[in-house]
Amino acid sequence: MEIHVYRDRDAIGQAAAAVFAAQVLAKPHSVLGLATGSTPLATYDALAQMCARGEVDFRHVCTFNLDEYIGLGRQDAQSYYRFMEENLFRKINIAPCNCHVPNGLAEDIDAECAAYDDAIERAGGIDLQFLGIGHDGHIGFNEPDESFSKGTHLAHLSRMTIEANRRFFASAEEVPRTAISMGIGSIMKARAVVLVVYGEDKAEITARALQGPVTPRVPGSILQFHPRCTVMLDEAAASRL
Ligand code: GLP
C-alpha cells in the first residue's frame, strides 16, 4: 500500500485523475471501477477537463460502478446512475452503452448481481478501481460485518451510512435501506485500486483502515492486502496516522 498526502481536495483530484488518465492512455480499452459520493467529484471534474482538452480519450473505455440503491431507477434524482451521468458520463466522450451501474429496479436482485459479476468478467476484469470510504469503514456498500463479502450482492445500509447519506435526500426516511453492491471480493480482484479520503471527520477511520487490524468490522482494512493499492489523503484525513 502506497500512501500519499496532499495539500487539499483539488490537489488529490488532480493526482487521482492523472492516475486514471495514465491508465486509459496506456490501455485505451481499460475497464474502470467507479464510485459515487462527494469523494470522487474533484477527480471527475479533473477528468472532464482533461477530456475537454483532448488529453484523455474515453471512447473505448468501459466502466462499472460499485453500487446502486435498490428501488431507485436510472432517472431518479438520487440514483447513483443519475449521479454518474451528471458528474462524469455526460462530460466525457464515453459511450453510454459502456457505462454499467447495477439496476436498482431489477425484479430479481440475485440474478442482477450474478449478471453484474458476469459482465465484469466478460469485460476482462477491472483494471483500476476508484474507492472512497464511509465513516464506519465501508467501501462500496460493504458495511462492517462478521465476514468479508465476495461478489456483487444485496447489501443492507448501516444506521451510520443512512445518516451520512441523508444529505442527498429530503429526509433520512427516504434513504433506501438496501443496495446492490460489488463485494469485497470483487473490489480485491481489481488489478489496481485508488482509495481517496478527505477531511478530519474521516481521520480516525482512515487510521483504523490503513494501520489497524485487517477485519471485516472495518471493511476498508482489507485494502492492506491489495497488491496495488494507492491511497491519497489530504492532511486532515492523514492526521491520525
Ligand atoms: C457511500 C458510497 C461509497 C462512498 C461512501 C463515502 O455510501 N456507497 O461508495 O465511498 O459512501 O461517501 P462520501 O464520499 O460522500 O463521503
PDB file of C-alpha atoms and ligand atoms in Angstrom:
ATOM      1  CA  MET A   1       0.000   0.000   0.000  1.00  0.00           C
ATOM      2  CA  GLU A   2       1.398   3.383  -1.024  1.00  0.00           C
ATOM      3  CA  ILE A   3       0.145   6.374   0.953  1.00  0.00           C
ATOM      4  CA  HIS A   4       0.382   9.911  -0.422  1.00  0.00           C
ATOM      5  CA  VAL A   5      -0.657  13.027   1.456  1.00  0.00           C
ATOM      6  CA  TYR A   6      -1.765  16.140  -0.454  1.00  0.00           C
ATOM      7  CA  ARG A   7      -2.448  19.769   0.416  1.00  0.00           C
ATOM      8  CA  ASP A   8      -6.170  19.688  -0.286  1.00  0.00           C
ATOM      9  CA  ARG A   9      -9.070  18.145  -2.157  1.00  0.00           C
ATOM     10  CA  ASP A  10      -8.248  19.746  -5.513  1.00  0.00           C
ATOM     11  CA  ALA A  11      -4.654  18.520  -5.395  1.00  0.00           C
ATOM     12  CA  ILE A  12      -5.914  14.980  -4.754  1.00  0.00           C
ATOM     13  CA  GLY A  13      -8.479  15.341  -7.535  1.00  0.00           C
ATOM     14  CA  GLN A  14      -5.733  16.266  -9.990  1.00  0.00           C
ATOM     15  CA  ALA A  15      -3.452  13.479  -8.794  1.00  0.00           C
ATOM     16  CA  ALA A  16      -6.154  10.786  -8.872  1.00  0.00           C
ATOM     17  CA  ALA A  17      -7.327  11.988 -12.303  1.00  0.00           C
ATOM     18  CA  ALA A  18      -3.739  11.704 -13.550  1.00  0.00           C
ATOM     19  CA  VAL A  19      -3.622   8.059 -12.405  1.00  0.00           C
ATOM     20  CA  PHE A  20      -6.888   7.300 -14.237  1.00  0.00           C
ATOM     21  CA  ALA A  21      -5.807   9.189 -17.354  1.00  0.00           C
ATOM     22  CA  ALA A  22      -2.481   7.325 -17.380  1.00  0.00           C
ATOM     23  CA  GLN A  23      -4.374   4.040 -17.160  1.00  0.00           C
ATOM     24  CA  VAL A  24      -6.530   4.982 -20.168  1.00  0.00           C
ATOM     25  CA  LEU A  25      -3.567   6.266 -22.178  1.00  0.00           C
ATOM     26  CA  ALA A  26      -1.681   3.027 -21.553  1.00  0.00           C
ATOM     27  CA  LYS A  27      -4.728   0.881 -22.332  1.00  0.00           C
ATOM     28  CA  PRO A  28      -7.481   2.626 -24.330  1.00  0.00           C
ATOM     29  CA  HIS A  29      -9.884  -0.290 -23.701  1.00  0.00           C
ATOM     30  CA  SER A  30      -9.468  -0.013 -19.931  1.00  0.00           C
ATOM     31  CA  VAL A  31     -12.164  -1.216 -17.567  1.00  0.00           C
ATOM     32  CA  LEU A  32     -12.582   1.336 -14.769  1.00  0.00           C
ATOM     33  CA  GLY A  33     -14.351   0.784 -11.468  1.00  0.00           C
ATOM     34  CA  LEU A  34     -16.113   3.959 -10.337  1.00  0.00           C
ATOM     35  CA  ALA A  35     -17.610   5.299  -7.140  1.00  0.00           C
ATOM     36  CA  THR A  36     -20.189   7.863  -6.060  1.00  0.00           C
ATOM     37  CA  GLY A  37     -20.406  10.211  -3.063  1.00  0.00           C
ATOM     38  CA  SER A  38     -18.594  13.502  -2.600  1.00  0.00           C
ATOM     39  CA  THR A  39     -15.114  11.947  -2.628  1.00  0.00           C
ATOM     40  CA  PRO A  40     -14.743  11.319  -6.402  1.00  0.00           C
ATOM     41  CA  LEU A  41     -16.158  14.693  -7.501  1.00  0.00           C
ATOM     42  CA  ALA A  42     -12.843  16.562  -7.740  1.00  0.00           C
ATOM     43  CA  THR A  43     -11.376  13.627  -9.678  1.00  0.00           C
ATOM     44  CA  TYR A  44     -14.327  13.513 -12.070  1.00  0.00           C
ATOM     45  CA  ASP A  45     -14.092  17.285 -12.641  1.00  0.00           C
ATOM     46  CA  ALA A  46     -10.387  16.985 -13.396  1.00  0.00           C
ATOM     47  CA  LEU A  47     -11.002  14.070 -15.798  1.00  0.00           C
ATOM     48  CA  ALA A  48     -13.742  16.023 -17.594  1.00  0.00           C
ATOM     49  CA  GLN A  49     -11.349  18.943 -18.043  1.00  0.00           C
ATOM     50  CA  MET A  50      -8.590  16.662 -19.321  1.00  0.00           C
ATOM     51  CA  CYS A  51     -11.037  15.110 -21.772  1.00  0.00           C
ATOM     52  CA  ALA A  52     -12.204  18.544 -22.974  1.00  0.00           C
ATOM     53  CA  ARG A  53      -8.563  19.489 -23.600  1.00  0.00           C
ATOM     54  CA  GLY A  54      -8.097  16.284 -25.611  1.00  0.00           C
ATOM     55  CA  GLU A  55      -5.610  14.834 -23.129  1.00  0.00           C
ATOM     56  CA  VAL A  56      -7.541  11.644 -22.493  1.00  0.00           C
ATOM     57  CA  ASP A  57      -9.946   9.708 -24.697  1.00  0.00           C
ATOM     58  CA  PHE A  58     -12.702   7.578 -23.146  1.00  0.00           C
ATOM     59  CA  ARG A  59     -14.088   6.293 -26.463  1.00  0.00           C
ATOM     60  CA  HIS A  60     -13.107   2.688 -25.798  1.00  0.00           C
ATOM     61  CA  VAL A  61     -13.312   2.745 -22.011  1.00  0.00           C
ATOM     62  CA  CYS A  62     -15.814   0.641 -20.129  1.00  0.00           C
ATOM     63  CA  THR A  63     -16.910   1.428 -16.542  1.00  0.00           C
ATOM     64  CA  PHE A  64     -18.569  -0.452 -13.698  1.00  0.00           C
ATOM     65  CA  ASN A  65     -19.885   1.408 -10.697  1.00  0.00           C
ATOM     66  CA  LEU A  66     -19.605  -0.039  -7.236  1.00  0.00           C
ATOM     67  CA  ASP A  67     -23.226   0.181  -6.228  1.00  0.00           C
ATOM     68  CA  GLU A  68     -26.813   1.377  -6.663  1.00  0.00           C
ATOM     69  CA  TYR A  69     -29.736   1.849  -4.286  1.00  0.00           C
ATOM     70  CA  ILE A  70     -32.452  -0.769  -4.550  1.00  0.00           C
ATOM     71  CA  GLY A  71     -35.762   0.841  -5.520  1.00  0.00           C
ATOM     72  CA  LEU A  72     -34.302   3.790  -7.426  1.00  0.00           C
ATOM     73  CA  GLY A  73     -34.379   3.883 -11.226  1.00  0.00           C
ATOM     74  CA  ARG A  74     -31.852   5.449 -13.565  1.00  0.00           C
ATOM     75  CA  GLN A  75     -33.746   8.711 -13.776  1.00  0.00           C
ATOM     76  CA  ASP A  76     -34.396   9.092 -10.045  1.00  0.00           C
ATOM     77  CA  ALA A  77     -32.642  12.257  -8.897  1.00  0.00           C
ATOM     78  CA  GLN A  78     -30.874  10.359  -6.093  1.00  0.00           C
ATOM     79  CA  SER A  79     -29.908   7.260  -8.059  1.00  0.00           C
ATOM     80  CA  TYR A  80     -26.229   6.595  -8.492  1.00  0.00           C
ATOM     81  CA  TYR A  81     -26.767   6.164 -12.239  1.00  0.00           C
ATOM     82  CA  ARG A  82     -28.058   9.734 -12.420  1.00  0.00           C
ATOM     83  CA  PHE A  83     -25.177  10.924 -10.231  1.00  0.00           C
ATOM     84  CA  MET A  84     -22.688   9.375 -12.641  1.00  0.00           C
ATOM     85  CA  GLU A  85     -24.444  10.821 -15.679  1.00  0.00           C
ATOM     86  CA  GLU A  86     -24.429  14.313 -14.236  1.00  0.00           C
ATOM     87  CA  ASN A  87     -20.957  14.272 -12.740  1.00  0.00           C
ATOM     88  CA  LEU A  88     -18.976  12.309 -15.289  1.00  0.00           C
ATOM     89  CA  PHE A  89     -20.576  10.364 -18.135  1.00  0.00           C
ATOM     90  CA  ARG A  90     -22.149  13.416 -19.829  1.00  0.00           C
ATOM     91  CA  LYS A  91     -18.925  15.369 -19.504  1.00  0.00           C
ATOM     92  CA  ILE A  92     -16.600  12.902 -21.213  1.00  0.00           C
ATOM     93  CA  ASN A  93     -16.628  11.089 -24.551  1.00  0.00           C
ATOM     94  CA  ILE A  94     -17.663   7.709 -23.170  1.00  0.00           C
ATOM     95  CA  ALA A  95     -20.282   5.564 -24.911  1.00  0.00           C
ATOM     96  CA  PRO A  96     -23.374   5.249 -22.655  1.00  0.00           C
ATOM     97  CA  CYS A  97     -23.569   1.525 -23.511  1.00  0.00           C
ATOM     98  CA  ASN A  98     -20.129   1.095 -21.902  1.00  0.00           C
ATOM     99  CA  CYS A  99     -21.254   2.609 -18.573  1.00  0.00           C
ATOM    100  CA  HIS A 100     -22.507  -0.001 -16.141  1.00  0.00           C
ATOM    101  CA  VAL A 101     -24.352   0.667 -12.901  1.00  0.00           C
ATOM    102  CA  PRO A 102     -26.363  -2.083 -11.177  1.00  0.00           C
ATOM    103  CA  ASN A 103     -30.098  -1.898 -11.908  1.00  0.00           C
ATOM    104  CA  GLY A 104     -31.784  -0.847  -8.678  1.00  0.00           C
ATOM    105  CA  LEU A 105     -35.194  -1.721 -10.144  1.00  0.00           C
ATOM    106  CA  ALA A 106     -34.327  -5.318 -11.089  1.00  0.00           C
ATOM    107  CA  GLU A 107     -37.121  -7.700 -10.135  1.00  0.00           C
ATOM    108  CA  ASP A 108     -34.716 -10.493  -9.361  1.00  0.00           C
ATOM    109  CA  ILE A 109     -31.893  -8.940  -7.339  1.00  0.00           C
ATOM    110  CA  ASP A 110     -29.842 -12.151  -7.115  1.00  0.00           C
ATOM    111  CA  ALA A 111     -29.971 -12.552 -10.906  1.00  0.00           C
ATOM    112  CA  GLU A 112     -28.981  -8.901 -11.355  1.00  0.00           C
ATOM    113  CA  CYS A 113     -25.996  -9.384  -9.012  1.00  0.00           C
ATOM    114  CA  ALA A 114     -24.853 -12.526 -10.852  1.00  0.00           C
ATOM    115  CA  ALA A 115     -25.268 -10.798 -14.240  1.00  0.00           C
ATOM    116  CA  TYR A 116     -23.212  -7.821 -12.984  1.00  0.00           C
ATOM    117  CA  ASP A 117     -20.331 -10.083 -11.911  1.00  0.00           C
ATOM    118  CA  ASP A 118     -20.547 -11.877 -15.280  1.00  0.00           C
ATOM    119  CA  ALA A 119     -20.438  -8.584 -17.168  1.00  0.00           C
ATOM    120  CA  ILE A 120     -17.291  -7.528 -15.258  1.00  0.00           C
ATOM    121  CA  GLU A 121     -15.671 -10.879 -16.061  1.00  0.00           C
ATOM    122  CA  ARG A 122     -16.648 -10.685 -19.741  1.00  0.00           C
ATOM    123  CA  ALA A 123     -15.197  -7.171 -19.970  1.00  0.00           C
ATOM    124  CA  GLY A 124     -11.892  -8.633 -18.791  1.00  0.00           C
ATOM    125  CA  GLY A 125     -11.999  -7.590 -15.125  1.00  0.00           C
ATOM    126  CA  ILE A 126     -11.468  -4.165 -13.587  1.00  0.00           C
ATOM    127  CA  ASP A 127      -8.113  -2.554 -14.341  1.00  0.00           C
ATOM    128  CA  LEU A 128      -8.382   0.362 -11.946  1.00  0.00           C
ATOM    129  CA  GLN A 129     -10.924   0.872  -9.174  1.00  0.00           C
ATOM    130  CA  PHE A 130     -11.712   4.227  -7.514  1.00  0.00           C
ATOM    131  CA  LEU A 131     -12.790   3.980  -3.863  1.00  0.00           C
ATOM    132  CA  GLY A 132     -13.978   6.307  -1.145  1.00  0.00           C
ATOM    133  CA  ILE A 133     -14.625   5.120   2.395  1.00  0.00           C
ATOM    134  CA  GLY A 134     -17.557   5.618   4.764  1.00  0.00           C
ATOM    135  CA  HIS A 135     -17.210   6.768   8.382  1.00  0.00           C
ATOM    136  CA  ASP A 136     -17.793   3.190   9.521  1.00  0.00           C
ATOM    137  CA  GLY A 137     -15.127   1.879   7.147  1.00  0.00           C
ATOM    138  CA  HIS A 138     -17.475   0.700   4.399  1.00  0.00           C
ATOM    139  CA  ILE A 139     -16.277   0.501   0.805  1.00  0.00           C
ATOM    140  CA  GLY A 140     -18.956   0.299  -1.871  1.00  0.00           C
ATOM    141  CA  PHE A 141     -21.860  -0.570   0.425  1.00  0.00           C
ATOM    142  CA  ASN A 142     -19.939  -3.303   2.213  1.00  0.00           C
ATOM    143  CA  GLU A 143     -20.753  -2.446   5.805  1.00  0.00           C
ATOM    144  CA  PRO A 144     -18.966  -3.749   8.934  1.00  0.00           C
ATOM    145  CA  ASP A 145     -19.814  -7.423   9.249  1.00  0.00           C
ATOM    146  CA  GLU A 146     -18.674 -10.789  10.588  1.00  0.00           C
ATOM    147  CA  SER A 147     -17.048 -11.804   7.305  1.00  0.00           C
ATOM    148  CA  PHE A 148     -15.919 -10.214   4.038  1.00  0.00           C
ATOM    149  CA  SER A 149     -18.459 -10.392   1.198  1.00  0.00           C
ATOM    150  CA  LYS A 150     -17.434 -11.997  -2.088  1.00  0.00           C
ATOM    151  CA  GLY A 151     -19.238 -10.929  -5.260  1.00  0.00           C
ATOM    152  CA  THR A 152     -21.982  -8.436  -6.056  1.00  0.00           C
ATOM    153  CA  HIS A 153     -24.817  -8.825  -3.548  1.00  0.00           C
ATOM    154  CA  LEU A 154     -27.765  -7.237  -1.807  1.00  0.00           C
ATOM    155  CA  ALA A 155     -26.326  -5.025   0.936  1.00  0.00           C
ATOM    156  CA  HIS A 156     -28.073  -3.528   3.967  1.00  0.00           C
ATOM    157  CA  LEU A 157     -27.052   0.031   4.820  1.00  0.00           C
ATOM    158  CA  SER A 158     -25.935   0.668   8.407  1.00  0.00           C
ATOM    159  CA  ARG A 159     -27.597   3.359  10.516  1.00  0.00           C
ATOM    160  CA  MET A 160     -24.413   5.454  10.226  1.00  0.00           C
ATOM    161  CA  THR A 161     -24.474   5.228   6.419  1.00  0.00           C
ATOM    162  CA  ILE A 162     -28.175   6.117   6.227  1.00  0.00           C
ATOM    163  CA  GLU A 163     -27.448   9.153   8.400  1.00  0.00           C
ATOM    164  CA  ALA A 164     -24.394  10.141   6.299  1.00  0.00           C
ATOM    165  CA  ASN A 165     -26.270   9.793   3.014  1.00  0.00           C
ATOM    166  CA  ARG A 166     -29.460  11.583   4.102  1.00  0.00           C
ATOM    167  CA  ARG A 167     -27.937  14.850   2.883  1.00  0.00           C
ATOM    168  CA  PHE A 168     -28.822  13.764  -0.653  1.00  0.00           C
ATOM    169  CA  PHE A 169     -32.474  13.065   0.283  1.00  0.00           C
ATOM    170  CA  ALA A 170     -35.345  15.117   1.759  1.00  0.00           C
ATOM    171  CA  SER A 171     -35.186  13.082   4.988  1.00  0.00           C
ATOM    172  CA  ALA A 172     -33.453  10.035   6.492  1.00  0.00           C
ATOM    173  CA  GLU A 173     -36.695   8.054   5.945  1.00  0.00           C
ATOM    174  CA  GLU A 174     -36.275   8.431   2.193  1.00  0.00           C
ATOM    175  CA  VAL A 175     -32.783   6.904   2.112  1.00  0.00           C
ATOM    176  CA  PRO A 176     -33.153   3.369   0.736  1.00  0.00           C
ATOM    177  CA  ARG A 177     -32.233   0.715   3.288  1.00  0.00           C
ATOM    178  CA  THR A 178     -30.727  -1.674   0.760  1.00  0.00           C
ATOM    179  CA  ALA A 179     -28.444  -1.505  -2.247  1.00  0.00           C
ATOM    180  CA  ILE A 180     -26.778  -3.704  -4.817  1.00  0.00           C
ATOM    181  CA  SER A 181     -23.050  -3.552  -4.141  1.00  0.00           C
ATOM    182  CA  MET A 182     -19.936  -5.104  -5.560  1.00  0.00           C
ATOM    183  CA  GLY A 183     -18.454  -7.336  -2.894  1.00  0.00           C
ATOM    184  CA  ILE A 184     -15.127  -7.051  -1.132  1.00  0.00           C
ATOM    185  CA  GLY A 185     -14.019  -9.976  -3.305  1.00  0.00           C
ATOM    186  CA  SER A 186     -14.980  -8.054  -6.474  1.00  0.00           C
ATOM    187  CA  ILE A 187     -13.040  -4.992  -5.275  1.00  0.00           C
ATOM    188  CA  MET A 188      -9.985  -7.041  -4.351  1.00  0.00           C
ATOM    189  CA  LYS A 189      -9.972  -8.588  -7.848  1.00  0.00           C
ATOM    190  CA  ALA A 190      -9.357  -5.153  -9.427  1.00  0.00           C
ATOM    191  CA  ARG A 191      -5.789  -5.046 -10.737  1.00  0.00           C
ATOM    192  CA  ALA A 192      -5.173  -1.708  -9.050  1.00  0.00           C
ATOM    193  CA  VAL A 193      -7.095   0.413  -6.579  1.00  0.00           C
ATOM    194  CA  VAL A 194      -7.024   4.108  -5.693  1.00  0.00           C
ATOM    195  CA  LEU A 195      -8.521   4.987  -2.295  1.00  0.00           C
ATOM    196  CA  VAL A 196      -9.215   8.678  -1.721  1.00  0.00           C
ATOM    197  CA  VAL A 197     -10.096  10.149   1.676  1.00  0.00           C
ATOM    198  CA  TYR A 198     -10.656  13.788   2.679  1.00  0.00           C
ATOM    199  CA  GLY A 199     -11.360  15.516   5.934  1.00  0.00           C
ATOM    200  CA  GLU A 200     -10.846  15.458   9.669  1.00  0.00           C
ATOM    201  CA  ASP A 201     -14.119  13.555  10.179  1.00  0.00           C
ATOM    202  CA  LYS A 202     -12.545  10.562   8.411  1.00  0.00           C
ATOM    203  CA  ALA A 203      -9.148  10.737  10.148  1.00  0.00           C
ATOM    204  CA  GLU A 204      -9.995   8.058  12.694  1.00  0.00           C
ATOM    205  CA  ILE A 205     -11.485   5.553  10.258  1.00  0.00           C
ATOM    206  CA  THR A 206      -8.561   6.195   7.897  1.00  0.00           C
ATOM    207  CA  ALA A 207      -6.073   5.241  10.623  1.00  0.00           C
ATOM    208  CA  ARG A 208      -8.115   2.158  11.560  1.00  0.00           C
ATOM    209  CA  ALA A 209      -8.440   1.037   7.941  1.00  0.00           C
ATOM    210  CA  LEU A 210      -4.816   1.653   6.957  1.00  0.00           C
ATOM    211  CA  GLN A 211      -2.964   0.798  10.150  1.00  0.00           C
ATOM    212  CA  GLY A 212      -5.349  -1.230  12.312  1.00  0.00           C
ATOM    213  CA  PRO A 213      -6.029  -4.962  12.159  1.00  0.00           C
ATOM    214  CA  VAL A 214      -7.474  -6.306   8.909  1.00  0.00           C
ATOM    215  CA  THR A 215     -11.015  -7.211   9.903  1.00  0.00           C
ATOM    216  CA  PRO A 216     -14.479  -7.309   8.321  1.00  0.00           C
ATOM    217  CA  ARG A 217     -15.534  -4.971  11.176  1.00  0.00           C
ATOM    218  CA  VAL A 218     -13.582  -2.331   9.177  1.00  0.00           C
ATOM    219  CA  PRO A 219     -14.219  -3.421   5.580  1.00  0.00           C
ATOM    220  CA  GLY A 220     -11.710  -0.973   4.056  1.00  0.00           C
ATOM    221  CA  SER A 221      -8.917  -2.572   6.103  1.00  0.00           C
ATOM    222  CA  ILE A 222      -8.815  -5.411   3.532  1.00  0.00           C
ATOM    223  CA  LEU A 223      -7.026  -2.973   1.205  1.00  0.00           C
ATOM    224  CA  GLN A 224      -3.874  -3.513   3.277  1.00  0.00           C
ATOM    225  CA  PHE A 225      -3.736  -6.880   1.474  1.00  0.00           C
ATOM    226  CA  HIS A 226      -4.232  -5.470  -2.029  1.00  0.00           C
ATOM    227  CA  PRO A 227      -1.012  -5.774  -4.069  1.00  0.00           C
ATOM    228  CA  ARG A 228      -1.509  -2.442  -5.884  1.00  0.00           C
ATOM    229  CA  CYS A 229      -3.359  -0.005  -3.678  1.00  0.00           C
ATOM    230  CA  THR A 230      -2.577   3.713  -3.798  1.00  0.00           C
ATOM    231  CA  VAL A 231      -4.058   5.828  -1.011  1.00  0.00           C
ATOM    232  CA  MET A 232      -4.495   9.583  -1.495  1.00  0.00           C
ATOM    233  CA  LEU A 233      -5.261  11.621   1.608  1.00  0.00           C
ATOM    234  CA  ASP A 234      -5.485  15.269   2.483  1.00  0.00           C
ATOM    235  CA  GLU A 235      -3.607  16.416   5.586  1.00  0.00           C
ATOM    236  CA  ALA A 236      -6.758  16.301   7.739  1.00  0.00           C
ATOM    237  CA  ALA A 237      -7.595  12.688   6.820  1.00  0.00           C
ATOM    238  CA  ALA A 238      -3.953  11.723   7.426  1.00  0.00           C
ATOM    239  CA  SER A 239      -3.788  13.449  10.821  1.00  0.00           C
ATOM    240  CA  ARG A 240      -4.191  10.274  12.931  1.00  0.00           C
ATOM    241  CA  LEU A 241      -1.797   8.065  11.007  1.00  0.00           C
TER     242      LEU A 241
HETATM  243  C1  GLP B   1     -21.418   5.952   0.018  1.00  0.00           C
HETATM  244  C2  GLP B   1     -20.941   5.043  -1.152  1.00  0.00           C
HETATM  245  C3  GLP B   1     -19.474   4.744  -1.044  1.00  0.00           C
HETATM  246  C4  GLP B   1     -18.726   6.018  -0.683  1.00  0.00           C
HETATM  247  C5  GLP B   1     -19.070   6.399   0.729  1.00  0.00           C
HETATM  248  C6  GLP B   1     -18.461   7.725   1.184  1.00  0.00           C
HETATM  249  O1  GLP B   1     -22.383   5.381   0.812  1.00  0.00           O
HETATM  250  N1  GLP B   1     -21.674   3.828  -1.284  1.00  0.00           N
HETATM  251  O2  GLP B   1     -19.022   4.202  -2.276  1.00  0.00           O
HETATM  252  O3  GLP B   1     -17.349   5.832  -0.771  1.00  0.00           O
HETATM  253  O4  GLP B   1     -20.440   6.363   0.970  1.00  0.00           O
HETATM  254  O5  GLP B   1     -19.169   8.804   0.675  1.00  0.00           O
HETATM  255  P1  GLP B   1     -18.594  10.266   0.606  1.00  0.00           P
HETATM  256  O6  GLP B   1     -17.550  10.243  -0.438  1.00  0.00           O
HETATM  257  O7  GLP B   1     -19.753  11.132   0.217  1.00  0.00           O
HETATM  258  O8  GLP B   1     -18.056  10.579   1.954  1.00  0.00           O
END
